[in-house]
């Protein structure tokens, strides 16, 4: 692993030799946080990159006894409208990828309710639940092709809180695989933690792999810090780690 620190904030960039190593590095950091923290509160993410991270965590649980019993988890986002038992929901994703394979009680996991009749009320309740849990200790993040973290599409105010948002067509196209590969079937809206909510986590861990992410990774880490690229806000966080494979890092100007 190659480690690079950039000046704005205290961001650490880890350059992994390949995508598999990047995901294992992320899983190892999450595992270290869980082991070192009496009552861990994890912020979790979804997406193809996260699947490999969760597989690695399941392996650590199975082979090394990593326990999630003391954890509480909050996911970044969920489509709207969608029922928690819909197989295309992020509730279903998390059950399949992680929750049913480890020792975490269902009542200690939470995602936004994509079927909530009162989305604004659900968002307020989500914020309150995070506060009641003592805040998120470690937030896992991916980055979308629009530069979003969570579903904070451009432009997203850096002070934004959990809310209902409109999804960019680029994002809907990117996520079409769960919807019969037809981007038109992807919901137009989602509930998401806001940028401000994400930035209140005590530590942030962003993972990006693959050449398709290279341009937006460069924009987020070396372009202007702007609401047009919500991931650029991470450069203002005091404790953010970014893990990249060579393809995702290929456009960065790192000394």
XYZ file of N, CA and C in Angstrom:
765
model
N 0.848 -1.185 0.000
C 0.000 0.000 0.000
C 0.894 1.250 0.000
N 0.501 2.235 -0.782
C 1.188 3.524 -0.756
C 0.262 4.536 -0.091
N 0.781 5.304 0.867
C -0.008 6.272 1.620
C 0.396 7.688 1.214
N -0.584 8.535 0.933
C -0.346 9.933 0.559
C -1.252 10.796 1.424
N -0.719 11.875 1.984
C -1.531 12.814 2.747
C -1.604 14.125 1.985
N -2.812 14.675 1.826
C -2.941 15.954 1.156
C -3.219 17.030 2.183
N -2.889 18.264 1.825
C -2.824 19.339 2.799
C -4.185 19.814 3.281
N -5.167 19.883 2.387
C -6.461 20.435 2.773
C -7.158 19.458 3.702
N -7.425 19.901 4.936
C -7.898 18.972 5.936
C -6.759 18.032 6.302
N -7.069 16.814 6.683
C -6.036 15.819 6.982
C -6.392 14.526 6.255
N -6.638 14.614 4.964
C -7.048 13.463 4.185
C -5.866 12.553 3.888
N -6.059 11.274 4.160
C -5.076 10.261 3.809
C -5.591 9.506 2.594
N -4.750 9.378 1.566
C -5.100 8.605 0.383
C -4.231 7.353 0.374
N -4.878 6.210 0.294
C -4.171 4.939 0.239
C -4.305 4.389 -1.164
N -3.187 4.149 -1.801
C -3.164 3.601 -3.158
C -2.892 2.102 -3.054
N -3.917 1.310 -3.298
C -3.809 -0.146 -3.209
C -3.324 -0.709 -4.545
N -2.719 -1.889 -4.547
C -2.218 -2.449 -5.805
C -3.299 -2.919 -6.764
N -4.500 -3.195 -6.261
C -5.593 -3.643 -7.113
C -6.901 -3.468 -6.358
N -8.010 -3.708 -7.058
C -9.328 -3.482 -6.458
C -9.572 -4.392 -5.265
N -9.169 -5.658 -5.378
C -9.391 -6.593 -4.275
C -8.647 -6.139 -3.029
N -7.427 -5.667 -3.203
C -6.641 -5.179 -2.063
C -7.269 -3.931 -1.458
N -7.822 -3.068 -2.303
C -8.481 -1.857 -1.800
C -9.657 -2.226 -0.898
N -10.453 -3.192 -1.327
C -11.623 -3.592 -0.540
C -11.205 -4.295 0.743
N -10.152 -5.097 0.690
C -9.658 -5.757 1.904
C -9.090 -4.738 2.883
N -8.415 -3.715 2.378
C -7.900 -2.652 3.237
C -9.039 -1.929 3.938
N -10.090 -1.614 3.202
C -11.248 -0.952 3.803
C -11.877 -1.833 4.874
N -12.047 -3.120 4.566
C -12.632 -4.037 5.547
C -11.770 -4.130 6.793
N -10.459 -4.153 6.628
C -9.559 -4.233 7.777
C -9.686 -3.005 8.661
N -9.877 -1.838 8.053
C -10.035 -0.608 8.845
C -11.369 -0.599 9.588
N -12.410 -1.080 8.938
C -13.697 -1.178 9.630
C -13.588 -2.165 10.787
N -12.967 -3.300 10.553
C -12.807 -4.315 11.598
C -12.012 -3.761 12.772
N -10.949 -3.017 12.496
C -10.144 -2.435 13.571
C -10.970 -1.465 14.402
N -11.824 -0.677 13.729
C -12.688 0.261 14.439
C -13.680 -0.487 15.319
N -14.282 -1.537 14.791
C -15.254 -2.311 15.562
C -14.596 -2.927 16.790
N -13.403 -3.482 16.623
C -12.718 -4.133 17.738
C -12.289 -3.140 18.810
N -11.970 -1.914 18.398
C -11.414 -0.932 19.335
C -12.465 -0.077 20.029
N -13.722 -0.183 19.603
C -14.761 0.724 20.079
C -15.782 -0.049 20.904
N -16.071 0.413 22.138
C -17.017 -0.330 22.983
C -18.418 -0.458 22.378
N -18.937 0.629 21.807
C -20.279 0.619 21.203
C -20.183 1.230 19.802
N -19.711 0.478 18.820
C -19.473 1.060 17.504
C -20.781 1.468 16.817
N -20.771 2.648 16.202
C -21.876 3.098 15.359
C -21.301 3.273 13.953
N -21.738 2.425 13.046
C -21.201 2.409 11.685
C -22.200 3.031 10.721
N -21.711 3.864 9.828
C -22.490 4.314 8.687
C -22.127 3.440 7.501
N -23.116 2.860 6.860
C -22.859 1.892 5.797
C -23.352 2.404 4.449
N -22.795 1.829 3.387
C -23.092 2.237 2.020
C -23.449 1.006 1.199
N -23.950 1.239 0.001
C -24.297 0.156 -0.917
C -23.575 0.373 -2.239
N -23.732 -0.575 -3.142
C -23.089 -0.469 -4.452
C -22.173 -1.644 -4.701
N -21.706 -1.753 -5.930
C -20.898 -2.907 -6.311
C -19.570 -2.965 -5.561
N -18.915 -1.817 -5.345
C -17.656 -1.819 -4.614
C -17.856 -2.340 -3.200
N -18.981 -1.975 -2.590
C -19.233 -2.370 -1.205
C -19.432 -3.875 -1.062
N -19.900 -4.541 -2.100
C -20.132 -5.980 -2.008
C -18.853 -6.716 -1.628
N -17.723 -6.322 -2.217
C -16.456 -6.978 -1.903
C -16.013 -6.650 -0.481
N -16.272 -5.431 -0.020
C -15.933 -5.060 1.354
C -16.751 -5.899 2.332
N -18.045 -6.046 2.069
C -18.886 -6.833 2.970
C -18.500 -8.310 2.939
N -18.114 -8.815 1.778
C -17.640 -10.211 1.731
C -16.413 -10.390 2.625
N -15.518 -9.410 2.586
C -14.319 -9.487 3.428
C -14.681 -9.413 4.906
N -15.649 -8.578 5.268
C -16.077 -8.490 6.664
C -16.744 -9.789 7.121
N -17.562 -10.372 6.251
C -18.179 -11.661 6.584
C -17.095 -12.714 6.803
N -16.060 -12.678 5.971
C -14.951 -13.608 6.150
C -14.235 -13.405 7.474
N -14.041 -12.156 7.885
C -13.406 -11.877 9.166
C -14.285 -12.338 10.331
N -15.585 -12.194 10.171
C -16.514 -12.691 11.198
C -16.430 -14.212 11.295
N -16.426 -14.879 10.152
C -16.427 -16.344 10.120
C -15.087 -16.923 10.578
N -13.994 -16.337 10.102
C -12.688 -16.958 10.299
C -11.923 -16.421 11.502
N -12.203 -15.180 11.908
C -11.429 -14.562 12.988
C -12.300 -14.102 14.148
N -13.600 -14.386 14.099
C -14.465 -14.060 15.215
C -14.817 -12.587 15.359
N -14.671 -11.815 14.286
C -15.072 -10.409 14.349
C -16.560 -10.334 14.668
N -16.907 -9.679 15.788
C -18.296 -9.621 16.220
C -18.902 -8.252 15.930
N -20.135 -8.280 15.415
C -20.898 -7.063 15.171
C -22.031 -6.896 16.188
N -22.016 -7.719 17.247
C -23.128 -7.731 18.191
C -23.285 -6.405 18.922
N -22.179 -5.680 19.115
C -22.243 -4.405 19.836
C -22.483 -3.217 18.901
N -22.534 -3.475 17.601
C -22.645 -2.389 16.621
C -24.082 -1.899 16.478
N -24.198 -0.642 16.139
C -25.418 -0.094 15.556
C -25.036 0.405 14.180
N -25.941 0.273 13.200
C -25.624 0.706 11.842
C -26.719 1.605 11.290
N -26.285 2.562 10.475
C -27.183 3.459 9.753
C -26.711 3.518 8.306
N -27.600 3.199 7.372
C -27.227 3.294 5.966
C -27.419 4.697 5.436
N -26.673 4.999 4.393
C -26.711 6.333 3.802
C -28.057 6.667 3.178
N -28.700 5.693 2.521
C -29.807 6.082 1.652
C -30.694 4.894 1.314
N -31.812 5.216 0.687
C -32.755 4.222 0.171
C -33.590 4.890 -0.917
N -33.960 4.099 -1.913
C -34.851 4.617 -2.964
C -36.211 4.986 -2.382
N -36.922 5.855 -3.092
C -38.293 6.238 -2.721
C -39.115 6.414 -4.006
N -40.302 5.795 -4.076
C -40.867 4.883 -3.087
C -40.431 3.449 -3.355
N -40.112 2.744 -2.296
C -39.801 1.310 -2.412
C -39.990 0.685 -1.036
N -40.550 -0.511 -1.001
C -40.815 -1.183 0.263
C -39.552 -1.878 0.771
N -39.363 -1.959 2.083
C -38.170 -2.628 2.624
C -38.036 -4.087 2.201
N -39.153 -4.759 1.896
C -39.067 -6.163 1.489
C -38.952 -6.337 -0.025
N -38.896 -5.238 -0.767
C -38.679 -5.320 -2.214
C -37.247 -5.801 -2.466
N -37.045 -6.829 -3.279
C -35.684 -7.345 -3.495
C -34.734 -6.349 -4.136
N -35.265 -5.249 -4.696
C -34.421 -4.224 -5.298
C -34.055 -3.118 -4.313
N -34.581 -3.212 -3.095
C -34.329 -2.171 -2.096
C -32.946 -2.330 -1.488
N -32.457 -1.260 -0.882
C -31.191 -1.350 -0.165
C -31.345 -2.112 1.150
N -32.569 -2.157 1.704
C -32.811 -3.051 2.834
C -32.462 -4.486 2.436
N -32.960 -4.925 1.284
C -32.686 -6.283 0.821
C -31.211 -6.474 0.519
N -30.594 -5.476 -0.097
C -29.163 -5.528 -0.405
C -28.364 -5.783 0.868
N -28.641 -4.999 1.919
C -27.852 -5.114 3.145
C -28.078 -6.457 3.833
N -29.309 -6.953 3.807
C -29.548 -8.273 4.394
C -28.743 -9.337 3.655
N -28.750 -9.276 2.330
C -28.067 -10.295 1.527
C -26.554 -10.172 1.616
N -26.043 -8.930 1.654
C -24.593 -8.717 1.590
C -23.913 -8.865 2.945
N -24.612 -8.487 4.028
C -23.933 -8.443 5.325
C -24.772 -8.949 6.490
N -25.938 -8.361 6.714
C -26.619 -8.538 7.989
C -26.944 -9.990 8.323
N -27.404 -10.768 7.343
C -27.812 -12.136 7.665
C -26.621 -13.074 7.853
N -25.409 -12.583 7.576
C -24.215 -13.414 7.672
C -23.399 -13.148 8.929
N -23.780 -12.132 9.713
C -23.010 -11.779 10.901
C -23.953 -11.704 12.109
N -23.361 -11.473 13.276
C -24.112 -11.542 14.532
C -24.633 -10.172 14.970
N -25.347 -9.495 14.090
C -25.963 -8.230 14.453
C -27.482 -8.418 14.494
N -28.100 -7.954 15.557
C -29.552 -8.081 15.695
C -30.243 -7.115 14.736
N -31.326 -7.535 14.088
C -32.007 -6.656 13.127
C -32.381 -5.292 13.710
N -32.745 -5.257 14.999
C -33.165 -3.980 15.582
C -31.998 -3.012 15.788
N -30.777 -3.485 15.586
C -29.613 -2.606 15.701
C -29.173 -2.072 14.345
N -29.926 -2.401 13.306
C -29.639 -1.904 11.959
C -30.763 -0.968 11.531
N -30.407 0.064 10.780
C -31.456 0.989 10.325
C -31.085 1.550 8.960
N -32.092 1.614 8.105
C -32.012 2.298 6.821
C -33.210 3.224 6.729
N -33.128 4.278 5.905
C -34.328 5.095 5.689
C -35.453 4.230 5.134
N -36.677 4.532 5.551
C -37.847 3.784 5.095
C -38.321 4.371 3.771
N -38.028 3.663 2.691
C -38.402 4.142 1.368
C -39.881 4.096 1.088
N -40.648 3.464 1.969
C -42.101 3.401 1.809
C -42.827 4.356 2.758
N -42.082 5.206 3.444
C -42.693 6.097 4.431
C -43.736 7.001 3.772
N -44.908 7.078 4.394
C -45.969 7.954 3.875
C -45.611 9.420 4.055
N -44.778 9.713 5.056
C -44.339 11.077 5.342
C -42.816 11.114 5.234
N -42.274 11.290 4.021
C -40.815 11.250 3.862
C -40.092 12.285 4.719
N -40.642 13.489 4.830
C -39.981 14.516 5.639
C -39.916 14.091 7.099
N -41.001 13.512 7.604
C -41.006 13.021 8.967
C -40.024 11.884 9.170
N -39.933 10.984 8.184
C -38.972 9.892 8.249
C -37.545 10.434 8.305
N -37.260 11.465 7.532
C -35.912 12.044 7.521
C -35.578 12.683 8.867
N -36.547 13.376 9.465
C -36.309 13.959 10.790
C -36.064 12.863 11.823
N -36.852 11.796 11.742
C -36.683 10.682 12.678
C -35.325 10.010 12.494
N -34.846 9.938 11.258
C -33.548 9.310 10.992
C -32.429 10.123 11.627
N -32.498 11.435 11.460
C -31.503 12.309 12.080
C -31.520 12.134 13.599
N -32.704 12.081 14.179
C -32.814 11.946 15.624
C -32.264 10.603 16.089
N -32.501 9.538 15.316
C -31.981 8.222 15.682
C -30.456 8.214 15.680
N -29.843 8.877 14.710
C -28.379 8.974 14.673
C -27.874 9.720 15.901
N -28.508 10.842 16.228
C -28.101 11.596 17.414
C -28.263 10.765 18.683
N -29.381 10.046 18.791
C -29.640 9.237 19.982
C -28.611 8.121 20.144
N -28.056 7.653 19.030
C -27.033 6.605 19.078
C -25.652 7.162 19.412
N -25.539 8.483 19.542
C -24.260 9.102 19.850
C -23.475 9.558 18.640
N -24.114 9.544 17.460
C -23.427 9.944 16.240
C -22.676 8.781 15.620
N -22.357 8.920 14.357
C -21.669 7.865 13.613
C -20.164 7.967 13.854
N -19.572 6.848 14.253
C -18.141 6.831 14.508
C -17.324 6.677 13.244
N -17.754 5.782 12.364
C -17.058 5.537 11.093
C -18.095 5.418 10.002
N -17.975 6.264 8.983
C -18.897 6.263 7.848
C -18.192 5.743 6.609
N -18.690 4.639 6.068
C -18.203 4.077 4.811
C -18.905 4.768 3.656
N -18.144 5.107 2.620
C -18.677 5.851 1.483
C -18.168 5.286 0.165
N -19.015 5.365 -0.846
C -18.592 5.244 -2.234
C -18.749 6.604 -2.886
N -18.476 6.665 -4.173
C -18.653 7.907 -4.920
C -19.344 7.570 -6.240
N -20.394 8.313 -6.545
C -21.104 8.102 -7.798
C -20.480 8.882 -8.940
N -20.896 8.595 -10.141
C -20.340 9.263 -11.318
C -20.675 10.750 -11.353
N -21.697 11.172 -10.618
C -22.002 12.606 -10.500
C -21.216 13.268 -9.379
N -20.399 12.494 -8.679
C -19.664 13.020 -7.535
C -20.428 12.922 -6.241
N -21.561 12.225 -6.257
C -22.351 12.177 -5.033
C -21.752 11.239 -4.002
N -21.946 11.591 -2.733
C -21.790 10.690 -1.597
C -23.190 10.549 -1.014
N -23.567 9.323 -0.616
C -24.987 9.085 -0.441
C -25.642 9.331 -1.799
N -26.816 9.925 -1.771
C -27.463 10.341 -3.022
C -27.510 11.865 -3.101
N -26.436 12.505 -2.648
C -26.367 13.960 -2.681
C -25.922 14.423 -4.062
N -26.913 14.527 -4.963
C -26.664 14.903 -6.345
C -26.308 16.398 -6.444
N -25.612 16.786 -7.502
C -25.270 18.204 -7.646
C -26.489 19.040 -8.025
N -26.567 20.257 -7.437
C -25.741 20.757 -6.335
C -26.336 20.331 -4.997
N -25.481 20.028 -4.030
C -25.926 19.676 -2.682
C -25.190 20.549 -1.680
N -25.947 21.306 -0.931
C -25.374 22.178 0.087
C -24.596 21.347 1.099
N -23.426 21.826 1.485
C -22.598 21.087 2.435
C -23.218 21.039 3.831
N -24.229 21.848 4.076
C -24.933 21.806 5.364
C -26.203 20.963 5.303
N -26.468 20.308 4.177
C -27.731 19.588 3.993
C -27.863 18.432 4.973
N -29.132 18.149 5.346
C -29.449 17.070 6.275
C -30.192 15.968 5.527
N -30.530 14.897 6.220
C -31.276 13.793 5.612
C -32.563 14.323 4.994
N -32.807 13.935 3.730
C -33.919 14.549 2.998
C -34.276 13.694 1.789
N -35.418 14.043 1.165
C -35.855 13.437 -0.087
C -35.212 14.195 -1.232
N -34.593 13.478 -2.176
C -33.901 14.115 -3.295
C -34.360 13.518 -4.623
N -34.146 14.273 -5.688
C -34.344 13.802 -7.048
C -33.036 13.202 -7.554
N -33.100 12.035 -8.157
C -31.906 11.380 -8.657
C -31.575 11.837 -10.068
N -30.301 12.086 -10.291
C -29.807 12.450 -11.613
C -29.956 11.261 -12.571
N -30.197 11.554 -13.833
C -30.320 10.470 -14.806
C -29.053 9.620 -14.863
N -27.888 10.245 -14.715
C -26.632 9.492 -14.713
C -26.628 8.446 -13.608
N -27.104 8.824 -12.434
C -27.181 7.895 -11.307
C -28.170 6.779 -11.588
N -29.308 7.116 -12.157
C -30.305 6.099 -12.455
C -29.766 5.112 -13.492
N -29.039 5.600 -14.471
C -28.421 4.701 -15.456
C -27.368 3.809 -14.790
N -26.585 4.386 -13.884
C -25.531 3.643 -13.200
C -26.104 2.510 -12.358
N -27.322 2.687 -11.846
C -27.916 1.727 -10.916
C -28.998 0.864 -11.549
N -28.996 0.770 -12.859
C -30.085 0.071 -13.550
C -30.032 -1.445 -13.402
N -28.888 -1.996 -12.951
C -28.749 -3.453 -12.966
C -29.766 -4.152 -12.076
N -30.192 -3.520 -10.993
C -31.199 -4.133 -10.117
C -32.623 -3.930 -10.626
N -32.774 -3.174 -11.684
C -34.101 -2.837 -12.201
C -34.232 -3.286 -13.657
N -33.902 -4.564 -13.881
C -34.019 -5.192 -15.202
C -33.162 -4.501 -16.253
N -32.076 -3.860 -15.791
C -31.169 -3.141 -16.683
C -31.876 -2.068 -17.507
N -32.944 -1.529 -16.957
C -33.674 -0.426 -17.593
C -33.649 0.765 -16.640
N -32.860 1.773 -17.005
C -32.699 2.894 -16.087
C -34.018 3.618 -15.839
N -34.942 3.511 -16.803
C -36.250 4.152 -16.614
C -37.025 3.539 -15.455
N -36.674 2.292 -15.068
C -37.349 1.625 -13.959
C -36.786 2.022 -12.592
N -35.630 2.665 -12.581
C -35.033 3.088 -11.313
C -35.858 4.238 -10.750
N -36.205 4.197 -9.468
C -36.988 5.296 -8.896
C -36.337 6.658 -9.147
N -37.168 7.646 -9.291
C -36.687 9.005 -9.553
C -36.214 9.713 -8.289
N -36.579 9.176 -7.127
C -36.264 9.837 -5.870
C -35.607 8.869 -4.895
N -34.996 9.464 -3.870
C -34.397 8.664 -2.801
C -34.378 9.491 -1.523
N -34.310 8.782 -0.398
C -34.028 9.408 0.892
C -32.539 9.238 1.155
N -31.863 10.305 1.528
C -30.423 10.226 1.738
C -29.981 11.065 2.918
N -28.981 10.571 3.638
C -28.279 11.456 4.565
C -27.765 12.654 3.778
N -27.805 13.827 4.373
C -27.251 15.005 3.723
C -25.739 15.055 3.858
N -25.124 15.961 3.113
C -23.676 16.132 3.217
C -23.310 16.538 4.640
N -24.096 17.435 5.230
C -23.828 17.851 6.599
C -23.925 16.696 7.574
N -24.893 15.813 7.379
C -25.039 14.631 8.226
C -23.808 13.735 8.109
N -23.383 13.485 6.883
C -22.208 12.641 6.636
C -20.963 13.244 7.277
N -20.803 14.556 7.140
C -19.590 15.220 7.634
C -19.512 15.231 9.156
N -20.610 14.944 9.851
C -20.579 14.879 11.309
C -20.035 13.554 11.821
N -19.881 12.551 10.962
C -19.251 11.303 11.392
C -17.825 11.600 11.844
N -17.368 10.887 12.858
C -16.041 11.188 13.401
C -14.914 10.759 12.472
N -15.138 9.689 11.708
C -14.163 9.264 10.699
C -14.913 8.904 9.420
N -14.301 9.197 8.280
C -14.868 8.879 6.978
C -13.923 7.946 6.231
N -14.495 6.993 5.506
C -13.715 6.034 4.722
C -14.362 5.910 3.352
N -13.730 6.506 2.342
C -14.229 6.473 0.966
C -13.433 5.448 0.173
N -14.132 4.588 -0.553
C -13.487 3.567 -1.375
C -13.977 3.708 -2.808
N -13.032 3.762 -3.762
C -13.385 3.831 -5.180
C -12.444 2.947 -5.974
N -13.010 2.172 -6.889
C -12.213 1.289 -7.726
C -12.712 1.376 -9.168
N -11.816 1.109 -10.099
C -12.183 1.025 -11.507
C -11.967 2.313 -12.269
N -11.661 2.155 -13.565
C -11.364 3.302 -14.420
C -12.554 4.236 -14.590
N -13.780 3.715 -14.484
C -14.956 4.568 -14.654
C -15.038 5.656 -13.585
N -14.368 5.435 -12.441
C -14.409 6.419 -11.358
C -13.249 7.412 -11.410
N -12.317 7.238 -12.348
C -11.095 8.050 -12.332
C -11.379 9.543 -12.469
N -12.248 9.919 -13.391
C -12.497 11.354 -13.610
C -13.132 11.986 -12.393
N -14.143 11.340 -11.814
C -14.841 11.962 -10.699
C -13.985 11.920 -9.437
N -13.132 10.913 -9.284
C -12.190 10.906 -8.166
C -11.241 12.095 -8.287
N -10.731 12.347 -9.483
C -9.863 13.517 -9.684
C -10.607 14.809 -9.360
N -11.842 14.936 -9.847
C -12.620 16.147 -9.581
C -12.846 16.337 -8.083
N -13.142 15.241 -7.387
C -13.436 15.342 -5.954
C -12.203 15.665 -5.126
N -11.063 15.092 -5.484
C -9.867 15.221 -4.655
C -8.943 16.345 -5.088
N -9.033 16.778 -6.350
C -8.102 17.797 -6.831
C -8.784 18.990 -7.490
N -10.081 18.905 -7.741
C -10.805 20.024 -8.321
C -11.284 20.980 -7.244
N -12.143 21.937 -7.623
C -12.683 22.861 -6.634
C -13.511 22.132 -5.578
N -13.480 22.653 -4.369
C -14.394 22.182 -3.325
C -15.717 22.901 -3.566
N -16.710 22.145 -4.038
C -17.922 22.763 -4.552
C -19.142 21.888 -4.326
N -20.304 22.488 -4.066
C -21.531 21.707 -3.967
C -21.885 20.953 -5.240
N -21.246 21.305 -6.362
C -21.490 20.577 -7.601
C -20.848 19.186 -7.592
N -19.919 18.954 -6.677
C -19.315 17.632 -6.466
C -19.343 17.398 -4.960
N -20.386 16.751 -4.475
C -20.554 16.677 -3.019
C -19.393 15.958 -2.342
N -18.746 15.027 -3.044
C -17.606 14.326 -2.446
C -16.425 15.248 -2.185
N -16.363 16.395 -2.837
C -15.257 17.326 -2.585
C -15.303 17.862 -1.161
N -16.468 17.821 -0.512
C -16.577 18.263 0.880
C -15.695 17.437 1.802
N -15.372 16.213 1.411
C -14.580 15.341 2.277
C -13.208 15.927 2.554
N -12.721 16.787 1.673
C -11.416 17.416 1.891
C -11.434 18.389 3.062
N -12.617 18.745 3.541
C -12.751 19.641 4.685
C -12.885 18.873 6.001
N -12.965 17.554 5.923
C -13.157 16.738 7.121
C -11.813 16.494 7.807
N -11.774 16.503 9.147
C -10.497 16.337 9.836
C -9.950 14.918 9.859
N -10.745 13.927 9.466
C -10.276 12.533 9.562
C -10.914 11.695 8.464
N -10.425 11.888 7.248
C -10.968 11.170 6.093
C -9.869 10.345 5.439
N -10.168 9.078 5.188
C -9.270 8.185 4.462
C -9.933 7.785 3.155
N -9.166 7.830 2.075
C -9.637 7.437 0.748
C -8.788 6.257 0.289
N -9.443 5.171 -0.111
C -8.726 3.989 -0.595
C -9.074 3.810 -2.072
N -8.038 3.751 -2.913
C -8.210 3.686 -4.360
C -7.386 2.549 -4.951
N -7.877 1.978 -6.046
C -7.049 1.078 -6.833
C -6.358 1.900 -7.925
N -5.412 1.316 -8.677
C -4.676 2.102 -9.674
C -5.569 2.734 -10.732
N -6.625 2.040 -11.143
C -7.488 2.579 -12.194
C -8.249 3.816 -11.703
N -8.780 3.774 -10.492
C -9.502 4.932 -9.962
C -8.581 6.107 -9.700
N -7.301 5.834 -9.436
C -6.341 6.888 -9.108
C -5.563 7.393 -10.316
N -5.820 6.864 -11.497
C -4.907 7.096 -12.622
C -4.838 8.543 -13.081
N -5.836 9.374 -12.803
C -5.796 10.768 -13.241
C -5.337 11.722 -12.153
N -5.039 11.208 -10.968
C -4.598 12.068 -9.879
C -3.159 12.507 -10.075
N -2.866 13.729 -9.650
C -1.513 14.284 -9.727
C -0.884 14.171 -8.349
N -0.480 12.972 -7.989
C 0.092 12.712 -6.663
C 1.603 12.635 -6.760
N 2.260 13.361 -5.866
C 3.732 13.352 -5.850
C 4.223 12.014 -5.322
